[in-house]
Amino acid sequence: MNLDEATLVAQTHAQEALSEPCAMVIMGAHGDLTKRKLIPALYALFVQGLLPKGFCVIGVSRTQLSHDDFRSSMKESIAEFASDLSLANWEDFAGALYYLPTNFDNPSGFSNLAAFLGDLDSKHGTASNHIFYLSTIPSLYEQIVLGLGASGLTREKTGLKSPWPRIVIEKPFGHDLESAKKLNAVLHQVFDESQIYRIDHYLGKETVQNIMVFRFANSIFEPLWNREHVDHVQITMAETLGVENRAAYYEEAGCLRDMLQNHMFSLLSLVAMEPPISLEPEEIRDEKAKLLKAVKPIDPERLNELAVRGQYGPGFISGQPVPGYRNEEKVNLKSNTETYAALKLFIDNWRWADVPFYVRSGKRLEKAVTEITMHFRRAPHRLFSHTGLTDDLSSNVLALRIQPDEGISLKFVTKFPGPTNQLRWLDMVFSYGTAFGRRSPSAYERLLVDCLSGDTTLFARTDVVEKSWELLAPVIEHWSLNKPNFPNYAAGSWGPVASDRLIQADDREWQC
Ligand code: BG6
């Protein structure tokens, strides 16, 4: 056994020891998320031996299906969405996969579920531990949570002792601060905060988890990670995809709610927070919450300088023509939903005072890339200014490349070989693909493993969710009161011109 295999075996044993038996109920099992992400992730965990011994899955939704219909549809999804996984172990996994058609409007739906779970608890030895995974449309969340509470399925509201209930919920966690508070209040009527797992799939990505390791397991970066050395920080989450088949949701959400309220604030807190005193979930979540509390409220009077929105018009992606957002299927022809958002933020604390954080996200942009770049201050004395190179806007840049080209790079100046002082900017590069040469688990694999073992570190806590809505409230209000001039960028471009102006006004440029 080589070192890599030995590590994997050790991890597997550690995981088996941590995860208690349980049944996972996927509410909304007929939907896209179950097919594309949840079942492939659960199957991948099963193949790696990372599911507990007494484990079963019950898919629940309104659609009438038999157990076998559900199993074969899930098998097809694995072939379609996780083709790297061999189906050799499928029959063993499918033996613990069930389906229950249920109407969430009806209390009898919940009592049927309770009875069915009771049978499966005995059959599979789940110790009556239950995970309820909400993968339905968000408008059903409150009704389902209250239904679960009334059915007695969540009787233990007291902490982690077995038998325990846990609830996993997918974003959106509300539509604004008020609705987020209402949803949290309903959740807290039935579940203890320690039993609530709000998923932000970005936190399950390997490259995102590596941010803390990079910062706090190395000694050489953290001394530079502050206003003394950092000129500014950029976070870009750019997609080439359009709205796909999610217009109904996206028309209501828009980019600010879809990407910034959750994923962007998660990245921001990881890159800017203080070191936690330990890896205990609450220690880490406290630091993230503290960071968000330090984000300077966006001044409504200065919104035009600090926030930019956009919507794509027709254009070209990879040389192919694509329609504008308003011409996408099921989108209102006069839609004012933003598909692009950029903000300039400040963090009012000792470490980051006056350092701008420029963040942006958009659909149908030129390139699909998610990265965080730390732009360091320029050298104080321009010794090589006669070469021309060091007079441009460039400086050392550390790029945490989240996707698709996962890795880290550091941009620095070097001398070009030759008899004169010719300088060049170069990148020192670490790439996951070449360094490890092994499959990275999907974000959902990691998050499901954590939920199974009761580790809430990577899940969003109530205060963080509410704080992020509070921070965005002035932007949401301003944008809802003022009509935009959409579309204002072509599909396949880098977004609206106003977004370039936002950063150029400070003599800086977007990194890509
Ligand atoms: C989701 C958003 O949370 O994240 C989508 O709802 C977006 O609109 C997606 O496309 C991006 O995730 P990833 O992992 O592909 O970067």
mmCIF file of N, CA, C and O in Angstrom, residues 62 102-110 139-140 143-144 147:
data_model
loop_
_atom_site.group_PDB
_atom_site.id
_atom_site.type_symbol
_atom_site.label_atom_id
_atom_site.label_comp_id
_atom_site.label_asym_id
_atom_site.label_seq_id
_atom_site.Cartn_x
_atom_site.Cartn_y
_atom_site.Cartn_z
ATOM 1 N N ARG A 62 -44.141 14.456 -4.697
ATOM 2 C CA ARG A 62 -45.558 14.221 -5.042
ATOM 3 C C ARG A 62 -45.729 13.188 -6.139
ATOM 4 O O ARG A 62 -46.746 12.525 -6.217
ATOM 5 N N THR A 102 -45.519 11.472 -1.660
ATOM 6 C CA THR A 102 -46.072 12.170 -0.483
ATOM 7 C C THR A 102 -46.568 13.551 -0.869
ATOM 8 O O THR A 102 -45.901 14.270 -1.616
ATOM 9 N N ASN A 103 -47.707 13.901 -0.317
ATOM 10 C CA ASN A 103 -48.223 15.244 -0.527
ATOM 11 C C ASN A 103 -47.923 16.075 0.731
ATOM 12 O O ASN A 103 -48.430 15.783 1.803
ATOM 13 N N PHE A 104 -47.104 17.120 0.564
ATOM 14 C CA PHE A 104 -46.700 17.903 1.743
ATOM 15 C C PHE A 104 -47.824 18.774 2.294
ATOM 16 O O PHE A 104 -47.710 19.319 3.384
ATOM 17 N N ASP A 105 -48.924 18.937 1.494
ATOM 18 C CA ASP A 105 -50.040 19.769 1.974
ATOM 19 C C ASP A 105 -50.843 19.041 3.045
ATOM 20 O O ASP A 105 -51.633 19.660 3.748
ATOM 21 N N ASN A 106 -50.638 17.747 3.116
ATOM 22 C CA ASN A 106 -51.552 16.928 3.891
ATOM 23 C C ASN A 106 -50.860 16.311 5.111
ATOM 24 O O ASN A 106 -49.842 15.641 4.951
ATOM 25 N N PRO A 107 -51.396 16.528 6.333
ATOM 26 C CA PRO A 107 -50.737 15.945 7.508
ATOM 27 C C PRO A 107 -50.552 14.440 7.383
ATOM 28 O O PRO A 107 -49.602 13.869 7.901
ATOM 29 N N SER A 108 -51.474 13.782 6.624
ATOM 30 C CA SER A 108 -51.331 12.325 6.517
ATOM 31 C C SER A 108 -50.050 11.971 5.750
ATOM 32 O O SER A 108 -49.483 10.896 5.934
ATOM 33 N N GLY A 109 -49.591 12.892 4.884
ATOM 34 C CA GLY A 109 -48.331 12.655 4.177
ATOM 35 C C GLY A 109 -47.200 12.469 5.186
ATOM 36 O O GLY A 109 -46.360 11.567 5.048
ATOM 37 N N PHE A 110 -47.194 13.310 6.220
ATOM 38 C CA PHE A 110 -46.114 13.227 7.212
ATOM 39 C C PHE A 110 -46.274 12.002 8.099
ATOM 40 O O PHE A 110 -45.291 11.366 8.485
ATOM 41 N N SER A 139 -40.604 27.740 -1.634
ATOM 42 C CA SER A 139 -41.884 28.148 -1.053
ATOM 43 C C SER A 139 -42.487 27.032 -0.187
ATOM 44 O O SER A 139 -43.407 27.282 0.586
ATOM 45 N N LEU A 140 -41.968 25.816 -0.290
ATOM 46 C CA LEU A 140 -42.502 24.721 0.541
ATOM 47 C C LEU A 140 -41.735 24.543 1.862
ATOM 48 O O LEU A 140 -42.130 23.749 2.716
ATOM 49 N N GLN A 143 -43.668 25.124 5.287
ATOM 50 C CA GLN A 143 -44.723 24.129 5.434
ATOM 51 C C GLN A 143 -44.134 22.745 5.794
ATOM 52 O O GLN A 143 -44.646 22.046 6.679
ATOM 53 N N ILE A 144 -43.044 22.376 5.137
ATOM 54 C CA ILE A 144 -42.450 21.060 5.410
ATOM 55 C C ILE A 144 -41.857 21.020 6.822
ATOM 56 O O ILE A 144 -42.059 20.061 7.566
ATOM 57 N N GLY A 147 -44.610 20.768 9.204
ATOM 58 C CA GLY A 147 -45.216 19.429 9.077
ATOM 59 C C GLY A 147 -44.361 18.391 9.785
ATOM 60 O O GLY A 147 -44.875 17.506 10.488
#
